[in-house]
Short mmCIF file of C-alpha atoms in Angstrom, two decimals:
data_model
loop_
_atom_site.label_atom_id
_atom_site.label_comp_id
_atom_site.label_asym_id
_atom_site.label_seq_id
_atom_site.Cartn_x
_atom_site.Cartn_y
_atom_site.Cartn_z
CA MET A 109 78.75 86.48 95.98
CA SER A 110 81.60 86.97 93.20
CA LEU A 111 83.81 88.52 96.11
CA LEU A 112 83.42 85.12 97.99
CA GLN A 113 84.76 83.36 95.39
CA ILE A 114 87.34 85.72 93.69
CA LEU A 115 88.93 86.40 97.07
CA PRO A 116 90.20 83.14 97.97
CA ALA A 117 91.64 82.50 94.50
CA LEU A 118 93.51 85.60 94.70
CA ILE A 119 95.05 84.82 97.88
CA LEU A 120 95.89 81.08 96.95
CA TRP A 121 97.77 82.58 93.67
CA THR A 122 99.47 85.00 95.87
CA VAL A 123 101.01 82.16 98.01
CA VAL A 124 101.95 80.34 94.80
CA LEU A 125 103.55 83.64 93.38
CA THR A 126 105.39 83.79 96.73
CA ARG A 127 106.70 80.38 97.20
CA SER A 128 107.68 80.45 93.34
CA ALA A 129 109.69 83.52 93.96
CA GLY A 130 111.03 81.84 97.03
CA LEU A 131 112.61 79.18 94.75
CA ARG A 132 115.30 81.74 93.72
CA PHE A 133 116.46 82.32 97.31
CA GLY A 134 116.85 78.73 98.09
CA TRP A 135 113.22 77.68 99.28
CA LYS A 136 112.24 74.17 98.74
CA PRO A 137 109.14 73.73 96.43
CA GLY A 138 107.16 72.55 99.63
CA ILE A 139 103.38 73.28 99.27
CA LEU A 140 103.83 74.73 95.90
CA THR A 141 103.12 71.40 93.82
CA ALA A 142 99.87 71.28 95.84
CA MET A 143 98.72 74.83 95.90
CA VAL A 144 99.07 75.19 92.01
CA PRO A 145 96.26 72.79 91.04
CA VAL A 146 94.09 73.92 94.13
CA SER A 147 94.61 77.32 92.94
CA ILE A 148 93.68 76.33 89.43
CA GLY A 149 90.66 74.38 90.62
CA THR A 150 89.43 77.65 92.79
CA THR A 151 89.85 79.84 89.64
CA LEU A 152 88.12 77.59 87.59
CA ASN A 153 85.23 77.42 89.81
CA VAL A 154 84.67 81.39 89.85
CA ASP A 155 81.30 81.74 87.67
CA PRO A 156 82.73 83.82 85.02
CA VAL A 157 85.65 81.82 84.39
CA TYR A 158 83.60 78.55 84.73
CA LEU A 159 80.98 79.58 82.01
CA ALA A 160 83.74 80.67 79.64
CA VAL A 161 85.86 77.55 80.08
CA ASP A 162 82.75 75.02 80.12
CA ALA A 163 81.54 76.75 76.87
CA VAL A 164 84.74 75.56 75.12
CA LEU A 165 84.33 72.10 76.46
CA GLY A 166 80.44 71.92 75.19
CA ASP A 167 78.44 73.35 77.64
CA ARG A 168 77.87 69.86 79.30
CA ASN A 169 79.53 70.94 82.48
CA ILE A 170 82.61 68.59 81.78
CA LEU A 171 84.65 71.36 83.61
CA ASN A 172 82.54 70.61 86.72
CA LEU A 173 84.43 67.19 86.92
CA VAL A 174 87.72 68.54 85.99
CA VAL A 175 87.21 71.07 88.77
CA HIS A 176 86.51 68.15 91.22
CA ILE A 177 89.27 66.01 90.31
CA VAL A 178 91.91 68.85 90.12
CA LEU A 179 90.81 70.13 93.72
CA GLY A 180 90.78 66.72 95.11
CA LEU A 181 94.14 65.76 93.72
CA GLY A 182 95.62 69.03 94.92
CA MET A 183 94.01 68.83 98.43
CA THR A 184 95.29 65.07 98.82
CA GLU A 185 98.70 66.42 97.86
CA LEU A 186 98.25 69.24 100.22
CA SER A 187 97.34 66.78 103.06
CA ARG A 188 100.41 64.61 102.40
CA LEU A 189 102.79 67.42 102.62
CA ILE A 190 101.09 68.73 105.60
CA VAL A 191 101.01 65.69 107.39
CA ALA A 192 104.71 64.75 106.64
CA ALA A 193 105.82 68.31 108.30
CA THR A 194 104.19 66.91 111.26
CA GLY A 195 106.16 63.79 111.45
CA ALA A 196 103.22 61.62 111.23
CA SER A 197 103.22 58.18 109.30
CA ASN A 198 101.77 58.54 105.69
CA THR A 199 100.24 55.04 106.06
CA ARG A 200 96.78 56.37 106.09
CA TRP A 201 97.58 58.83 103.67
CA ARG A 202 97.95 56.27 101.18
CA LEU A 203 94.38 55.05 101.89
CA LEU A 204 93.23 58.44 100.68
CA VAL A 205 94.94 58.08 97.41
CA LEU A 206 92.99 54.95 96.97
CA ALA A 207 89.70 56.37 97.91
CA GLY A 208 90.29 59.58 95.84
CA ILE A 209 90.76 57.43 92.71
CA ALA A 210 87.85 55.24 93.45
CA PHE A 211 85.85 58.51 94.01
CA SER A 212 87.23 59.99 90.87
CA ILE A 213 86.36 56.92 88.99
CA ALA A 214 82.93 56.92 90.13
CA GLN A 215 82.37 60.62 89.78
CA ALA A 216 83.19 60.41 86.02
CA ALA A 217 80.94 57.39 85.45
CA LEU A 218 77.85 59.21 87.09
CA LEU A 219 78.39 62.49 85.18
CA LEU A 220 79.31 61.02 81.89
CA THR A 221 75.98 58.69 81.93
CA SER A 222 73.76 61.75 82.75
CA GLU A 223 72.47 64.64 80.78
CA THR A 224 73.52 67.86 82.22
CA PRO A 225 73.05 70.19 79.27
CA GLY A 226 74.12 73.91 79.54
CA SER A 227 76.65 75.38 81.92
CA ALA A 228 75.53 75.61 85.37
CA THR A 229 77.64 77.79 87.97
CA ASN A 230 75.30 76.52 90.95
CA PHE A 231 75.55 72.53 89.81
CA THR A 232 73.75 71.58 92.61
CA ASP A 233 70.72 73.74 92.27
CA ALA A 234 70.31 72.82 88.67
CA PHE A 235 71.26 69.04 88.48
CA ALA A 236 71.04 67.57 91.84
CA GLY A 237 67.36 66.74 91.38
CA ILE A 238 69.04 63.75 89.00
CA PRO A 239 69.69 61.00 91.42
CA ALA A 240 73.03 60.09 89.64
CA ILE A 241 74.17 63.81 89.91
CA GLY A 242 73.04 63.88 93.88
CA TRP A 243 75.41 60.92 94.28
CA TYR A 244 78.07 62.47 92.17
CA GLN A 245 78.00 65.88 94.08
CA SER A 246 77.87 63.82 97.40
CA LEU A 247 80.69 61.77 96.50
CA PHE A 248 83.08 64.46 95.86
CA PHE A 249 82.16 66.54 99.14
CA VAL A 250 82.63 63.39 101.38
CA TRP A 251 85.99 63.05 99.60
CA ILE A 252 87.15 66.67 100.41
CA GLY A 253 85.65 65.96 103.78
CA ILE A 254 87.53 63.04 104.56
CA ILE A 255 90.88 64.70 103.50
CA SER A 256 90.14 67.81 105.45
CA GLY A 257 89.09 65.71 108.47
CA TYR A 258 92.00 63.55 108.42
CA THR A 259 94.45 66.53 107.89
CA GLY A 260 93.13 68.78 110.69
CA ILE A 261 93.17 65.75 113.24
CA GLU A 262 96.90 64.98 112.15
CA CYS A 263 97.91 68.76 112.76
CA LEU A 264 96.17 68.61 116.31
CA ARG A 265 97.87 65.60 117.17
CA ARG A 266 101.26 66.50 116.05
CA ASP A 267 104.18 66.51 118.66
CA ARG A 268 104.83 70.41 119.15
CA THR A 269 108.14 69.89 120.70
CA GLY A 270 110.92 72.35 119.23
CA GLU A 271 108.56 74.32 117.02
CA THR A 272 109.12 77.84 116.37
CA ALA A 273 106.26 80.28 117.29
CA SER A 274 105.32 80.96 113.78
CA PHE A 275 105.22 77.28 112.74
CA ARG A 276 103.08 76.46 115.80
CA VAL A 277 100.74 79.23 115.16
CA GLY A 278 100.62 78.57 111.35
CA PHE A 279 99.96 75.05 111.84
CA ASP A 280 97.21 75.43 114.34
CA ILE A 281 95.58 77.76 111.89
CA THR A 282 95.74 75.16 109.15
CA ALA A 283 94.15 72.73 111.56
CA VAL A 284 91.16 74.86 112.48
CA SER A 285 90.93 75.65 108.67
CA CYS A 286 90.48 71.96 107.98
CA LEU A 287 87.97 71.60 110.43
CA ILE A 288 85.85 74.64 109.03
CA GLY A 289 86.22 72.83 105.56
CA VAL A 290 84.76 69.49 107.08
CA LEU A 291 81.96 71.91 108.46
CA ALA A 292 81.41 73.52 104.85
CA VAL A 293 81.42 69.85 103.64
CA GLY A 294 78.44 69.33 105.96
CA VAL A 295 76.66 72.32 104.87
CA LYS A 296 77.02 71.48 101.23
CA LEU A 297 76.01 68.00 101.75
CA LEU A 298 72.61 69.57 103.47
CA LEU A 299 72.39 71.67 100.36
CA VAL A 300 72.44 68.63 97.95
CA GLY A 301 70.07 66.67 99.87
CA GLN A 302 67.71 69.47 99.76
CA ALA A 303 67.97 69.92 95.98
CA ALA A 304 67.85 66.12 95.56
CA SER A 305 64.44 65.98 97.41
CA GLY A 306 63.07 69.14 95.57
CA VAL A 307 63.08 71.31 98.89
CA GLY A 308 63.75 75.02 98.01
CA SER A 309 63.50 78.18 99.82
CA ASN A 310 64.99 81.35 101.03
CA ALA A 311 66.52 79.75 103.82
CA SER A 312 68.60 77.40 101.35
CA ASN A 313 69.74 80.61 99.56
CA ILE A 314 70.91 81.67 102.95
CA VAL A 315 72.53 78.26 103.69
CA TYR A 316 74.39 78.57 100.20
CA VAL A 317 75.60 81.83 100.99
CA GLY A 318 76.89 80.32 104.21
CA TYR A 319 78.55 77.52 102.48
CA ARG A 320 80.52 79.77 100.28
CA ALA A 321 81.68 81.79 103.15
CA LEU A 322 82.73 78.83 104.77
CA VAL A 323 84.81 77.56 101.77
CA ALA A 324 86.48 81.05 101.77
CA VAL A 325 87.28 81.21 105.27
CA THR A 326 88.99 77.74 104.98
CA LEU A 327 91.11 78.69 101.94
CA ILE A 328 92.05 81.69 103.57
CA GLY A 329 92.88 80.01 106.48
CA PHE A 330 95.15 77.52 104.66
CA ALA A 331 96.80 80.55 103.03
CA VAL A 332 97.54 82.53 106.18
CA GLY A 333 98.62 79.24 107.90
CA PHE A 334 101.05 78.32 105.21
CA ALA A 335 102.22 81.95 104.92
CA LEU A 336 103.33 82.42 108.62
CA PRO A 337 106.23 80.27 108.40
CA ALA A 338 107.13 81.40 105.07
CA TYR A 339 107.06 84.97 106.59
CA GLN A 340 109.49 83.94 109.33
CA ARG A 341 111.72 82.25 107.18
CA ILE A 342 111.91 85.31 105.02
CA ARG A 343 112.64 87.63 108.13
CA LEU A 344 115.21 85.09 109.24
CA GLN A 345 117.22 84.85 105.96
CA TRP A 346 117.17 88.62 106.02
CA ALA A 347 118.62 88.52 109.24
CA GLU A 348 121.21 86.18 108.34
CA ARG A 349 122.21 88.08 105.46
CA ARG A 350 122.73 91.28 107.53
CA ARG A 351 124.87 89.37 110.01
CA ILE A 352 127.09 87.92 107.05
CA ARG A 353 127.37 91.42 105.46
CA SER A 354 128.29 93.02 108.77
CA ALA A 355 130.91 90.18 109.33
CA LEU A 356 132.54 90.71 105.66
CA LEU A 357 132.66 94.60 106.25
CA ARG A 358 134.68 93.92 109.41
CA LEU A 359 137.03 91.31 108.02
CA ARG A 360 137.25 93.23 104.60
CA PRO A 361 139.94 95.59 105.93
CA ILE A 362 142.18 92.87 107.34
CA VAL A 363 141.85 90.71 104.17
CA GLY A 364 142.82 93.94 101.93
CA ARG A 365 145.80 94.40 103.96
CA LEU A 366 146.90 90.82 104.14
CA VAL A 367 146.49 90.19 100.40
CA GLU A 368 149.26 93.05 99.63
CA THR A 369 151.79 90.84 101.95
CA ASP A 370 153.88 88.26 100.27
CA ALA A 371 152.49 85.54 102.39
CA GLY A 372 149.20 86.98 101.36
CA GLN A 373 149.89 86.83 97.63
CA ARG A 374 150.89 82.96 98.03
CA ALA A 375 147.61 82.16 100.07
CA ARG A 376 145.40 83.96 97.90
CA GLU A 377 146.41 81.96 94.76
CA GLY A 378 145.86 78.60 96.81
CA ALA A 379 142.71 79.78 97.99
CA VAL A 380 141.19 81.48 94.56
CA LEU A 381 140.27 84.40 96.97
CA SER A 382 137.88 87.16 95.60
CA LEU A 383 137.71 90.51 97.28
CA ARG A 384 134.07 91.09 96.34
CA PRO A 385 131.97 91.17 99.80
CA ARG A 386 129.27 89.01 98.47
CA ALA A 387 126.85 88.35 101.42
CA THR A 388 127.14 84.51 101.58
CA ARG A 389 128.49 82.17 104.25
CA ASN A 390 130.93 80.73 101.37
CA GLN A 391 132.74 83.91 101.01
CA ILE A 392 133.06 84.42 105.08
CA TYR A 393 134.63 80.70 105.10
CA ARG A 394 136.95 81.62 102.10
CA TRP A 395 138.21 84.77 103.78
CA VAL A 396 138.45 83.26 107.22
CA ILE A 397 140.33 80.43 105.88
CA PHE A 398 142.83 82.89 103.94
CA ILE A 399 143.21 84.82 107.17
CA HIS A 400 143.95 81.50 109.09
CA ASP A 401 146.73 80.54 106.31
CA ILE A 402 148.52 83.82 106.55
CA ARG A 403 148.16 83.43 110.50
CA VAL A 404 150.02 80.09 110.23
CA GLN A 405 152.80 81.40 107.78
CA ASP A 406 153.39 84.64 109.62
CA PRO A 407 151.44 85.23 112.77
CA GLY A 408 153.13 88.58 113.46
CA LEU A 409 151.01 90.16 110.46
CA LEU A 410 147.85 89.72 112.63
CA SER A 411 147.22 92.17 115.89
CA ALA A 412 145.69 90.68 118.83
CA ASP A 413 142.39 92.29 118.29
CA GLU A 414 142.26 91.28 114.57
CA ILE A 415 143.04 87.51 115.79
CA GLU A 416 140.22 87.91 118.34
CA LEU A 417 137.85 89.41 115.63
CA VAL A 418 138.40 86.60 113.31
CA ASP A 419 137.92 83.96 116.11
CA THR A 420 134.74 85.32 117.11
CA ILE A 421 133.32 85.36 113.54
CA GLU A 422 134.44 81.97 113.05
CA ALA A 423 132.71 80.64 116.34
CA ARG A 424 129.44 82.28 115.33
CA ILE A 425 129.73 80.51 111.66
CA ALA A 426 130.50 77.03 113.10
CA HIS A 427 128.17 77.38 116.21
CA PRO A 428 125.47 80.00 115.72
CA GLY A 429 124.91 81.27 119.22
CA SER A 430 121.50 82.90 118.85
CA ILE A 431 118.14 81.79 118.42
CA GLY A 432 117.65 83.51 115.30
CA ALA A 433 120.62 82.01 113.71
CA ALA A 434 119.68 78.44 114.52
CA GLN A 435 116.24 79.19 113.44
CA VAL A 436 117.70 80.07 110.08
CA GLN A 437 119.34 76.58 109.79
CA MET A 438 116.02 74.77 110.57
CA GLY A 439 114.01 77.00 107.87
CA SER A 440 116.40 76.76 104.98
#
C-alpha cells in the first residue's frame, strides 16, 4: 500500500524537478505551476507524512482539508493549462473555478463543524459514518471527477492537425489518465457510500486497494503524458545545439582568417565580434553578418567555396529546412 502512495509522489516530484531544471535552458514554466501543488498534496497524503504533519495541526485531520484544497487547486490549474494547450476555449474552465470555490467552502464548513479527533490515514473508513463527513468526502471527489472528466474530454476533442508524434501520444495518454481518474472517483464514491451505510467486508478492502491503484495509474499517466513532449523538446534542443556547433566550427577558420585583414579589423570593431565559438544562434548571426560586411568591402577575400558555405549556413538559419529544426522552433 505504501508503494502505491509513494511511487506517484516520487514521479510527480521528478517531473517538477525536471521542469525546474529546464527553466535554465529556456523552457517556459508550463505545467510547473500546477504540478507543484499536485505534488505537495500527493506527498502530504502519504500515510507517515500525513500523520506527522497532522499531529502538528492538532490531530483533528485539518490536514485532510488542506490536502483536498491543494490538490483541487492544482488539478484545476493543470486542467486550465492542458485545455489551453489544445486550443480550446477556457470559458467552461471558469465554471470549474467557481465550482471549486463553492466545493472548498462547503468542505471547510462540513469538516470544521464535525468532530474528527485522531489523525486518520483512511479518512473514509474512520469518519464517513458521520453524515457531514460523508458529504465532505463526496464533494471533494465529485470536484476532482468533474475536473478530470472535463479535461479528458477536451483532450480527446482537440484538433490534432500539426501535432508532433510526442505531443500527440503525450496528450492521448493524458486524456486516458483523466478518464481513469474519473473511474477512480467512482470507486471512491462507492467506498464512501459503503462506509456511510456501515457496510464493511473483505470486498471493501479489495476495492480500496483497487482505488489506490487507479489513483497511482492516473498520476503516473499524467507524469508520462507530460514527460513525452518535454523529452522530445530536449532531444530537439540538443540536436539544434549540435547543428549550431558544427556550423560554428566550419565558420571559425574563415572568421579567424578575416579578422587578421584590415577590412576584418574595421568590421570587427563595428560588430563587437567575439571569436569564442559559443553554441548559440546569436553567435552564428554575428559571424555571418561579419563575413557579409567583409564580402561587401572586399569580395576578393572570400573564395567561391567559402561564399557557398556561408550562404548555405545563412539559409539554414533563416529558413530551417529540416523537420527537426522546425520542431525545435515550435517547442522552444
